[in-house]
mmCIF file of C-alpha atoms and ligand atoms in Angstrom:
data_model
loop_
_atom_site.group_PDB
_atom_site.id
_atom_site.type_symbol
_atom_site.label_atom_id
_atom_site.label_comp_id
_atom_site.label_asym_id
_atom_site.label_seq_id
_atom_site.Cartn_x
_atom_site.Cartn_y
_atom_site.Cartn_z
ATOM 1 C CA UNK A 1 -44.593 30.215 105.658
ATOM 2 C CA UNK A 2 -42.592 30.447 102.248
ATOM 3 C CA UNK A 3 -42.807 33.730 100.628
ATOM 4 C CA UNK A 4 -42.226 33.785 96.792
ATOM 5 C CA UNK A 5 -42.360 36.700 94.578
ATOM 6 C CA UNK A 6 -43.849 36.801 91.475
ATOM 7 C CA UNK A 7 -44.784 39.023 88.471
ATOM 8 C CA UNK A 8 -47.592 41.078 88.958
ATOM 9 C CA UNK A 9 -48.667 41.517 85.360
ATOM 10 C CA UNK A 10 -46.572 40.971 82.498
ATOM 11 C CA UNK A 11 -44.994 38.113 80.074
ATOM 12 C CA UNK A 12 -44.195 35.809 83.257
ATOM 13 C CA UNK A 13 -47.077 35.635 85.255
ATOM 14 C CA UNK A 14 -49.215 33.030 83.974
ATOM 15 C CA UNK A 15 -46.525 30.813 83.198
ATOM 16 C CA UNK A 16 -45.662 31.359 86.901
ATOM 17 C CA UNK A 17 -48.649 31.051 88.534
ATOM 18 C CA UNK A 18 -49.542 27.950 85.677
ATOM 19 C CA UNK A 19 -46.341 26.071 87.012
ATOM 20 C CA UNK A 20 -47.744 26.887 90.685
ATOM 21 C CA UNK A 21 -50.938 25.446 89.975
ATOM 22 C CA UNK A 22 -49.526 22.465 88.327
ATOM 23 C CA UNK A 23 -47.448 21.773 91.554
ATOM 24 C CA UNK A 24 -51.076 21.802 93.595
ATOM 25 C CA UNK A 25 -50.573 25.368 95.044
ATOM 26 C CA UNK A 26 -53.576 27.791 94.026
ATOM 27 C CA UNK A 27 -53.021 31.371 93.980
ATOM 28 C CA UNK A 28 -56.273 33.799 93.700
ATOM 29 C CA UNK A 29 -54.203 36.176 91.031
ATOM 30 C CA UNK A 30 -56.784 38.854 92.993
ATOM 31 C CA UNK A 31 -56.586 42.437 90.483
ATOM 32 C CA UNK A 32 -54.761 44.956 92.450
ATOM 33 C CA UNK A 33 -53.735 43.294 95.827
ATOM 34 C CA UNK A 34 -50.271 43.222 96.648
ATOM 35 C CA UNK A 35 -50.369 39.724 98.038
ATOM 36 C CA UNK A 36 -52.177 36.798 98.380
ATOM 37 C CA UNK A 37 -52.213 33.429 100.529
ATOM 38 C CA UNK A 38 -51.716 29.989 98.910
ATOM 39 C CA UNK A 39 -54.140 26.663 99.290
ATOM 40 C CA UNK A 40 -52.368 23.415 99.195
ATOM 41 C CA UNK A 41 -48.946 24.881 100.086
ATOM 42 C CA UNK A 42 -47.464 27.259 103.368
ATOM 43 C CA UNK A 43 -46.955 29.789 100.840
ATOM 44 C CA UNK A 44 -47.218 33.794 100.455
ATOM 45 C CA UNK A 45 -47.016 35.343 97.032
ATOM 46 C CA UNK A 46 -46.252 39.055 96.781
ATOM 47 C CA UNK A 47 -47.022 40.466 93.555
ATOM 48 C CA UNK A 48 -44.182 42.669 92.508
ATOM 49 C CA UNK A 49 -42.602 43.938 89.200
ATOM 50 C CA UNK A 50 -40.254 41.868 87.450
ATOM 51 C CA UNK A 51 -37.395 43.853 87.893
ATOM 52 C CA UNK A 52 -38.036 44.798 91.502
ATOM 53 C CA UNK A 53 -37.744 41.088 92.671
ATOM 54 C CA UNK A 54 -33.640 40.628 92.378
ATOM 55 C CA UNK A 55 -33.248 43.344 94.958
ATOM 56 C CA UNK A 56 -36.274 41.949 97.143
ATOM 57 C CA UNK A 57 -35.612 38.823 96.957
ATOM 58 C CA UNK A 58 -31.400 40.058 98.130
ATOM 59 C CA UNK A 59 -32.479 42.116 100.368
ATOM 60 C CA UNK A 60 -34.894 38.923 102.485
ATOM 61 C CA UNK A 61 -37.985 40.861 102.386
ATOM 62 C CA UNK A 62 -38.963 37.629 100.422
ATOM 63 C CA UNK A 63 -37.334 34.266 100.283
ATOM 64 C CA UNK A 64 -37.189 33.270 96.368
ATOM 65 C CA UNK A 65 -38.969 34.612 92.994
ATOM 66 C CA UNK A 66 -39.987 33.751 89.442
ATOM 67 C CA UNK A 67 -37.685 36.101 87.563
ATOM 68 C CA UNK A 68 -36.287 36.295 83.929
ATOM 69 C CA UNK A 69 -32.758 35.254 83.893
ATOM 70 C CA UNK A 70 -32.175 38.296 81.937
ATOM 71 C CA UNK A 71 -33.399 40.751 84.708
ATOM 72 C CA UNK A 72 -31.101 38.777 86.984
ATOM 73 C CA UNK A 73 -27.731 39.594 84.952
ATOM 74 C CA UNK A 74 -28.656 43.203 84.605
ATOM 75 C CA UNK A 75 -29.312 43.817 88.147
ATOM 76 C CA UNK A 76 -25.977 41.471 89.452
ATOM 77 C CA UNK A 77 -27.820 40.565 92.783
ATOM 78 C CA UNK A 78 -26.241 37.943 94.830
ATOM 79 C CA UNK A 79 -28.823 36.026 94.740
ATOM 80 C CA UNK A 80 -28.999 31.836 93.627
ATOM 81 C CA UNK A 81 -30.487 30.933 90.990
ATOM 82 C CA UNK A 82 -31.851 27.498 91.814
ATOM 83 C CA UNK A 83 -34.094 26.180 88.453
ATOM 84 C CA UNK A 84 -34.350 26.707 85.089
ATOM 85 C CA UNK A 85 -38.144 26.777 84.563
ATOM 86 C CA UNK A 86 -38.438 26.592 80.778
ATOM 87 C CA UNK A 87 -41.085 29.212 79.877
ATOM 88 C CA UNK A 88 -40.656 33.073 78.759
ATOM 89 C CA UNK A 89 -37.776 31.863 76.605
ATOM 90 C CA UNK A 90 -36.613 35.080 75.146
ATOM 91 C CA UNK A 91 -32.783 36.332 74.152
ATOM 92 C CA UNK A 92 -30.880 39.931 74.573
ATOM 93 C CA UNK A 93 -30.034 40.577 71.230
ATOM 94 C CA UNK A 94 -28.554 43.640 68.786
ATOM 95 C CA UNK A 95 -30.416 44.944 66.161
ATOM 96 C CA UNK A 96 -29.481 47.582 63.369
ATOM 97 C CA UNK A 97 -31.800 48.980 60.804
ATOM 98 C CA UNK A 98 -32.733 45.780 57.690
ATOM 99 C CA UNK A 99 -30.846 48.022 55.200
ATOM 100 C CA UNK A 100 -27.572 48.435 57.138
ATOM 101 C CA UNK A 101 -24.136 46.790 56.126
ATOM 102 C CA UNK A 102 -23.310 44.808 59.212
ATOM 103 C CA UNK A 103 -19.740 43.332 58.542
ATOM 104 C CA UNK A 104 -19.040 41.777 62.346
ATOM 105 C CA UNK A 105 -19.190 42.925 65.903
ATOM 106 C CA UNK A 106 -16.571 46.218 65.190
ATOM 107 C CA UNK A 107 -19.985 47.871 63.115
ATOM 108 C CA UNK A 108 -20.707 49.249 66.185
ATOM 109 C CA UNK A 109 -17.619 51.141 67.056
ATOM 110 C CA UNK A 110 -18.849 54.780 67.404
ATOM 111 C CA UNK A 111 -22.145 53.717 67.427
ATOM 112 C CA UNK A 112 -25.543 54.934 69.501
ATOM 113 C CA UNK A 113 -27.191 51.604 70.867
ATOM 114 C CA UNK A 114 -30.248 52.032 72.147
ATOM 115 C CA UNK A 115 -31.322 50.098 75.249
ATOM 116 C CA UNK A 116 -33.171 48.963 78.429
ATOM 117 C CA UNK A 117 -30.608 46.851 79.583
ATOM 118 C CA UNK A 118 -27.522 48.933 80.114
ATOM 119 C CA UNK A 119 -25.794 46.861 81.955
ATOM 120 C CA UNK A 120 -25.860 43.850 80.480
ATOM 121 C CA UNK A 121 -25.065 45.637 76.946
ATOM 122 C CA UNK A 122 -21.819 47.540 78.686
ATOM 123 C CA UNK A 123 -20.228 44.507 79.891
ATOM 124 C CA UNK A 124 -20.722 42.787 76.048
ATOM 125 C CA UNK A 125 -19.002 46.165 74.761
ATOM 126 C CA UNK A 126 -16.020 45.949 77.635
ATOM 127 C CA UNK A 127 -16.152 42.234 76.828
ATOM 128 C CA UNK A 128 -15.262 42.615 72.875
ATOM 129 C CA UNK A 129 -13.843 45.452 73.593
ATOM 130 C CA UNK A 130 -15.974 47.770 71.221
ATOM 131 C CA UNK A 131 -16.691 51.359 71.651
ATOM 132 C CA UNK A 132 -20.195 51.931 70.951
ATOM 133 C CA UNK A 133 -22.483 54.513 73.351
ATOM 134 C CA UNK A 134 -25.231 53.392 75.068
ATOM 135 C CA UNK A 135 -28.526 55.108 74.808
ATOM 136 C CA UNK A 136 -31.095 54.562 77.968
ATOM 137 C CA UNK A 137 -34.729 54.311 77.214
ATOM 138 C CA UNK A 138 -37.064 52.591 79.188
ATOM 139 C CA UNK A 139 -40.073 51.633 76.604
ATOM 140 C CA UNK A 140 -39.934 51.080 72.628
ATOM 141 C CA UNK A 141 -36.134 50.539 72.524
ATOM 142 C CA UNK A 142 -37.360 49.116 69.046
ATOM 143 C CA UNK A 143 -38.412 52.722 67.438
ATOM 144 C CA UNK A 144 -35.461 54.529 68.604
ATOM 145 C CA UNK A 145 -33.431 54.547 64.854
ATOM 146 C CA UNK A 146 -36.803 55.423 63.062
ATOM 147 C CA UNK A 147 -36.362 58.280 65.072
ATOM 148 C CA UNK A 148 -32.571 59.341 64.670
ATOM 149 C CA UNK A 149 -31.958 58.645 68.502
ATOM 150 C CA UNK A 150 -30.114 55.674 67.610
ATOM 151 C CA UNK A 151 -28.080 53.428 64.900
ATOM 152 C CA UNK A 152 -28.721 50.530 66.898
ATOM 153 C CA UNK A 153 -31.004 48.677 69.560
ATOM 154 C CA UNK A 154 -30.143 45.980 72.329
ATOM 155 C CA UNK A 155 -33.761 44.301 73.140
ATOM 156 C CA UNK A 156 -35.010 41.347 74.044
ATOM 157 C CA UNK A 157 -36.631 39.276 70.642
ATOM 158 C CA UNK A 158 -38.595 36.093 71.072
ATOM 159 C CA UNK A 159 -40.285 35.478 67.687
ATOM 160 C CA UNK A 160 -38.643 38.137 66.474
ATOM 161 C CA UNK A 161 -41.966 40.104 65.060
ATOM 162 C CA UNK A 162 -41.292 43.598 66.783
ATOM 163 C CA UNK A 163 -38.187 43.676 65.457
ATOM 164 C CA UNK A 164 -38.913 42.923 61.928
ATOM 165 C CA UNK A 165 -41.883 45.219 62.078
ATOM 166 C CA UNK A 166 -39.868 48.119 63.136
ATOM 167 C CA UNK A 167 -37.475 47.780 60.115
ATOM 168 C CA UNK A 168 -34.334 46.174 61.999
ATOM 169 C CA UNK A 169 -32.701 42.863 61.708
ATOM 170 C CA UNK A 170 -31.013 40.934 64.577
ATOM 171 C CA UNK A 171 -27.500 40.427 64.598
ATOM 172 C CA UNK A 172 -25.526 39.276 67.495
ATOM 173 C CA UNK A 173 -27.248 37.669 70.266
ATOM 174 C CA UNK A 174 -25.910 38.798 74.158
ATOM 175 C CA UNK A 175 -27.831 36.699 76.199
ATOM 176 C CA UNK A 176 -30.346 33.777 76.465
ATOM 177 C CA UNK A 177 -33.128 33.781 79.092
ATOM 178 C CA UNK A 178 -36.061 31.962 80.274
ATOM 179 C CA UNK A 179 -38.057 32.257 83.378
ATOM 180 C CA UNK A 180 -35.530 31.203 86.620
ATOM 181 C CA UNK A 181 -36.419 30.212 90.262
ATOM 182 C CA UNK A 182 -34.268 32.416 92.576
ATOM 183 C CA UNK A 183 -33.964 32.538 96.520
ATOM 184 C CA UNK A 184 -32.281 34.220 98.835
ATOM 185 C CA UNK A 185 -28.509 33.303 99.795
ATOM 186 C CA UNK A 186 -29.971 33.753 103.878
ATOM 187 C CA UNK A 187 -32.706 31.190 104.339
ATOM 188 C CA UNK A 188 -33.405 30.023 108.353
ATOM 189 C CA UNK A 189 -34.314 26.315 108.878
ATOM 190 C CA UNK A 190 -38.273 26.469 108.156
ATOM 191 C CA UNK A 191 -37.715 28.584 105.059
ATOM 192 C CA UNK A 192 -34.937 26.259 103.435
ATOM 193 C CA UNK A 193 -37.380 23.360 104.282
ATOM 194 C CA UNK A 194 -40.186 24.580 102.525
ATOM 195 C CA UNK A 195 -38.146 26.149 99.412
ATOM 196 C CA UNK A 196 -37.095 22.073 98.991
ATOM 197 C CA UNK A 197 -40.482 20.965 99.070
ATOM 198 C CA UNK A 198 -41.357 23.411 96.852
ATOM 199 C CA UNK A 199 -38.459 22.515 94.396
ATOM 200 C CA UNK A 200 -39.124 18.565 94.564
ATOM 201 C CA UNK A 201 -42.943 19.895 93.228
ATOM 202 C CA UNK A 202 -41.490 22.254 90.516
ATOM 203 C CA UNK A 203 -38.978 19.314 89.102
ATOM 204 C CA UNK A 204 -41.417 16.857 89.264
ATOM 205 C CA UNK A 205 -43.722 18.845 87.135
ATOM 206 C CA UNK A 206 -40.784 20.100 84.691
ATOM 207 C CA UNK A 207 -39.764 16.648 83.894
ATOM 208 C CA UNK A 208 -43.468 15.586 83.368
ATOM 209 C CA UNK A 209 -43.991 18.357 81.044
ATOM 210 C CA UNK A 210 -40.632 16.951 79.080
ATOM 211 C CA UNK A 211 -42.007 13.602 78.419
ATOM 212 C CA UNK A 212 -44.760 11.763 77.158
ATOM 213 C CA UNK A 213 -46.819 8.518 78.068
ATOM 214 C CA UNK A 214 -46.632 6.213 74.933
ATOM 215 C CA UNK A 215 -48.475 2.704 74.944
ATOM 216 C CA UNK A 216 -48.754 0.328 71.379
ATOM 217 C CA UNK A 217 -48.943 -2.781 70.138
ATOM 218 C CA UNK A 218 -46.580 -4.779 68.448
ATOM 219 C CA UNK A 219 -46.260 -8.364 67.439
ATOM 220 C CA UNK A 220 -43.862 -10.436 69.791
ATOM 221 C CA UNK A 221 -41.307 -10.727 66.788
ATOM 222 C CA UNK A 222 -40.846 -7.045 67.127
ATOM 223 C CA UNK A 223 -40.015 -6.186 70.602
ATOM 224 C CA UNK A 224 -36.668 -5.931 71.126
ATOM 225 C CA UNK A 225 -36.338 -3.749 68.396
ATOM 226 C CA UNK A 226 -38.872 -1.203 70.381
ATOM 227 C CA UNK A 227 -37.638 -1.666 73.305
ATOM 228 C CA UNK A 228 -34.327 -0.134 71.756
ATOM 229 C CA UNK A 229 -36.223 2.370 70.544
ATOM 230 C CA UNK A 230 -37.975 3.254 73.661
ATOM 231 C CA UNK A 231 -36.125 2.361 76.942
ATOM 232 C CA UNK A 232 -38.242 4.346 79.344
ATOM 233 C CA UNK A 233 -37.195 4.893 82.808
ATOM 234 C CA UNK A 234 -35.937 1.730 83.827
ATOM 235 C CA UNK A 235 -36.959 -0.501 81.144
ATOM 236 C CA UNK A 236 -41.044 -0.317 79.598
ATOM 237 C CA UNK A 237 -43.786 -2.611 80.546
ATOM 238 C CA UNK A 238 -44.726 -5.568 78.221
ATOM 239 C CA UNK A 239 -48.407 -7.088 78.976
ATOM 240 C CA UNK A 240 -49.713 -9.740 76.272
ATOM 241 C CA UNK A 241 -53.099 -8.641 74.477
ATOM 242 C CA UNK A 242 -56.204 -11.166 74.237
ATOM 243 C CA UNK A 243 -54.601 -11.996 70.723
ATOM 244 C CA UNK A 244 -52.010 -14.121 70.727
ATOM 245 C CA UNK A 245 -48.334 -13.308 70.073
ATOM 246 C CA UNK A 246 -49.043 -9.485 70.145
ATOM 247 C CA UNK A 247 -48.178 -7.422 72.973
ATOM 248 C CA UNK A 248 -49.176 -4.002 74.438
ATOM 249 C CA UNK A 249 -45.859 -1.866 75.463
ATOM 250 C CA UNK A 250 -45.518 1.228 77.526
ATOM 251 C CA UNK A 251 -43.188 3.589 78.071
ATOM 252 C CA UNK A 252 -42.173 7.453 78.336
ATOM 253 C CA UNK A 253 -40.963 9.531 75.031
ATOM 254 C CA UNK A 254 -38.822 12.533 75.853
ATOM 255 C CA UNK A 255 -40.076 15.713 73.717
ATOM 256 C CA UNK A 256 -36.749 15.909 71.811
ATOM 257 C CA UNK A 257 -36.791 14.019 69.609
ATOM 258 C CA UNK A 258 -40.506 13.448 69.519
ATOM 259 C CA UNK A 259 -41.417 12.624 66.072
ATOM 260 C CA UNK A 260 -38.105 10.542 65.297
ATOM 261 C CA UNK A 261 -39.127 8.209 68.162
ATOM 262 C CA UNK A 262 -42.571 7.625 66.397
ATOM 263 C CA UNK A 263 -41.453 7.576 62.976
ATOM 264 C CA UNK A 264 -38.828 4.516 64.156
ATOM 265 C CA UNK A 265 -41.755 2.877 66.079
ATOM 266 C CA UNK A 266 -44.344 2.685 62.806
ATOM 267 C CA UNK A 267 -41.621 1.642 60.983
ATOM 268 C CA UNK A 268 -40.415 -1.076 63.523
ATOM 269 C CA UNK A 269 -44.205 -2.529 63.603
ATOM 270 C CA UNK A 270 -46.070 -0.831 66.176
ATOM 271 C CA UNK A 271 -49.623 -0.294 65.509
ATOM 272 C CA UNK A 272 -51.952 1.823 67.595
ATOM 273 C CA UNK A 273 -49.584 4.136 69.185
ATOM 274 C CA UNK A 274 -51.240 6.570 71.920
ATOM 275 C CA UNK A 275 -49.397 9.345 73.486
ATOM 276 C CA UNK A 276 -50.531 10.668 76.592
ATOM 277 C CA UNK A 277 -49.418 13.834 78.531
ATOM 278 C CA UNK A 278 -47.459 12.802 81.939
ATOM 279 C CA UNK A 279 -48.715 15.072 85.243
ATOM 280 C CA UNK A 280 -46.070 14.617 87.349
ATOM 281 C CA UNK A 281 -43.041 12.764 87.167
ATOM 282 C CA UNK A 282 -40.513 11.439 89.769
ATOM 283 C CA UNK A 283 -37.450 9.389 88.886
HETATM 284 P P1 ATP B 301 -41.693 44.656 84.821
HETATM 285 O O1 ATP B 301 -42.423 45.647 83.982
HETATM 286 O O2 ATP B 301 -42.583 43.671 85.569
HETATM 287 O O3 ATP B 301 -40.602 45.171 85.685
HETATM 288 P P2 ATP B 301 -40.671 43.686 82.254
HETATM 289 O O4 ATP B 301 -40.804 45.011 81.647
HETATM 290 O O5 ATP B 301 -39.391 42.916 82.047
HETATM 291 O O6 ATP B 301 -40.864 43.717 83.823
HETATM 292 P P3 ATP B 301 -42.402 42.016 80.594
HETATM 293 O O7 ATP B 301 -42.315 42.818 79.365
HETATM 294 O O8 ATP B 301 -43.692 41.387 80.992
HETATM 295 O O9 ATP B 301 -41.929 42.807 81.876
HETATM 296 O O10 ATP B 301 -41.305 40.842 80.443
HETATM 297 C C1 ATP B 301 -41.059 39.936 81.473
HETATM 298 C C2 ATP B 301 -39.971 38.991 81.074
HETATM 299 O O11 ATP B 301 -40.437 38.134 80.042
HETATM 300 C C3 ATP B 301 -38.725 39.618 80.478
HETATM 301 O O12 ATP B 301 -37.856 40.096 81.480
HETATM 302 C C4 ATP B 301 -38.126 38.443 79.740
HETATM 303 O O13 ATP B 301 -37.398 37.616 80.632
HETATM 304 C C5 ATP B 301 -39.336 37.673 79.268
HETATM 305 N N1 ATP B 301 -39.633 37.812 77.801
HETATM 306 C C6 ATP B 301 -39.902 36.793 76.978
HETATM 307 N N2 ATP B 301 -40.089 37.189 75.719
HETATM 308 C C7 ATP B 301 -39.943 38.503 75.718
HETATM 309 C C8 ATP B 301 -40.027 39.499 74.681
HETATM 310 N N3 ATP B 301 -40.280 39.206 73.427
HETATM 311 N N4 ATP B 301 -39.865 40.777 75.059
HETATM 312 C C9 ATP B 301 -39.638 41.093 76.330
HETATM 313 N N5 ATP B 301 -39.528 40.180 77.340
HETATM 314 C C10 ATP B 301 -39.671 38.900 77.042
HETATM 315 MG MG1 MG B 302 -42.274 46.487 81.697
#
């Protein structure tokens, strides 16, 4: 049996428990209870708080977690990080009051910078070599220079709306994060088996979620010029319609780029263009 840990309540645990599900494994997310057994999958999840998991996860009282990358550099575990997972895309960033002068990183020398993540915001000081003091808080960094504790915050933004509606503007970002896969350095046989399996599922369903299913039409004259356009995985599927010299063609669209690709397709001839979300996807 696989033990993973994951966030009890919080930012990460429905994307966690979402990519789960999406891999076949359903966990009963049951209120309280510490931990709960999988169905379609050997696997144990222990509900734990985000920033407990690095140590557990170190220490082999569980064999991998759904962490943010973030909590990982603060804490400096040795443990592996083995997938980016794409969701809870967030970044450890400085913030000073809207009104303030910033004029480049040496604003902050002599500064009070407010903070959850001391760690992470000491070795970006050491790093640029600024001399700034750090100010722990563990809740509402963001109201700390309202209240003359600080000049300065160190927080994690996504959109950016705390910030702004607490009167400070970012300036520097420290770190990028998004939710991570992590396991232990010290797996046995059974457990390193099963953490594969369970990887194989994950990247199957992250590249799926990446791309799309497209299938149009397009009149024979026109096909090479799509298939440039759209080269799939190996090369896309050409069938002939009822109607003679038009074909239907299918292949996969990457989400980069999305709206280019269909732009160049419409104005390349295809007609009827249908885009349909991929469930799993294995090159
Ligand atoms: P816990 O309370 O479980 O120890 P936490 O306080 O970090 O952890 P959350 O606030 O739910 O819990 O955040 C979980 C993770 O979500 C963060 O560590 C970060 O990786 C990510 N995240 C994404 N966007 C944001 C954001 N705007 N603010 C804070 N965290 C964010
Ligand atoms: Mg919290």
């Amino acid at each position: 049996m696989l033990k993973i840990a994951v966030q009890k309540s919080g930012r990460l645990n429905e994307g966690s428990l979402a990519l789960l599900r999406d891999c076949g494994i359903v966990v009963e997310n049951g209120g309280d209870k510490l931990k709960a057994e999988a169905s379609g999958f050997p696997l144990e999840v222990i509900f734990l708080r985000n920033s407990d998991i690095p140590e557990y996860v170190q220490d082999g009282v569980v064999h991998c977690g759904i962490i943010g990358e973030n909590v990982l550099a603060e804490s400096g575990a040795g443990i592996d990080v083995l997938q980016k997972l794409g969701f809870s895309r967030c970044r450890l960033s400085l913030a000073l009051p809207k009104e303030g002068k910033y004029d480049g990183l040496s604003w902050f020398n002599g500064k009070r910078i407010a903070t959850s993540y001391p760690n992470s915001l000491q070795k970006f000081l050491k790093k640029n070599e600024l001399n700034a003091e750090i100010h722990l808080i563990n809740g509402s960094v963001e109201i700390a220079p309202a209240l003359g504790l600080a000049n300065a915050v160190c927080d994690l933004v996504s959109s950016g709306n705390t910030l702004f509606s607490n009167g400070l503007k970012e300036v520097e970002v420290i770190l990028k994060s998004e939710a991570v896969l992590v396991a232990s350095r010290q797996l046995d046989g059974e457990a390193r088996q099963l953490l594969d399996k369970l990887l194989f599922r994950i990247r199957a369903v992250l590249n799926a979620r990446k791309y799309s299913y497209v299938l149009l039409n397009c009149p024979e004259e026109r096909l090479d010029d799509i298939i440039n356009i759209l080269p799939g995985m190996k090369s896309p599927t050409i069938m002939p319609l009822a109607q003679k010299g038009w074909y239907s063609l299918h292949s996969v669209v990457h989400e980069d780029d999305f709206w280019n690709h269909i732009d160049a397709l419409k104005a390349n001839g295809a007609e009827g263009i249908l885009i349909i979300p991929i469930e799993k996807m294995i090159y």
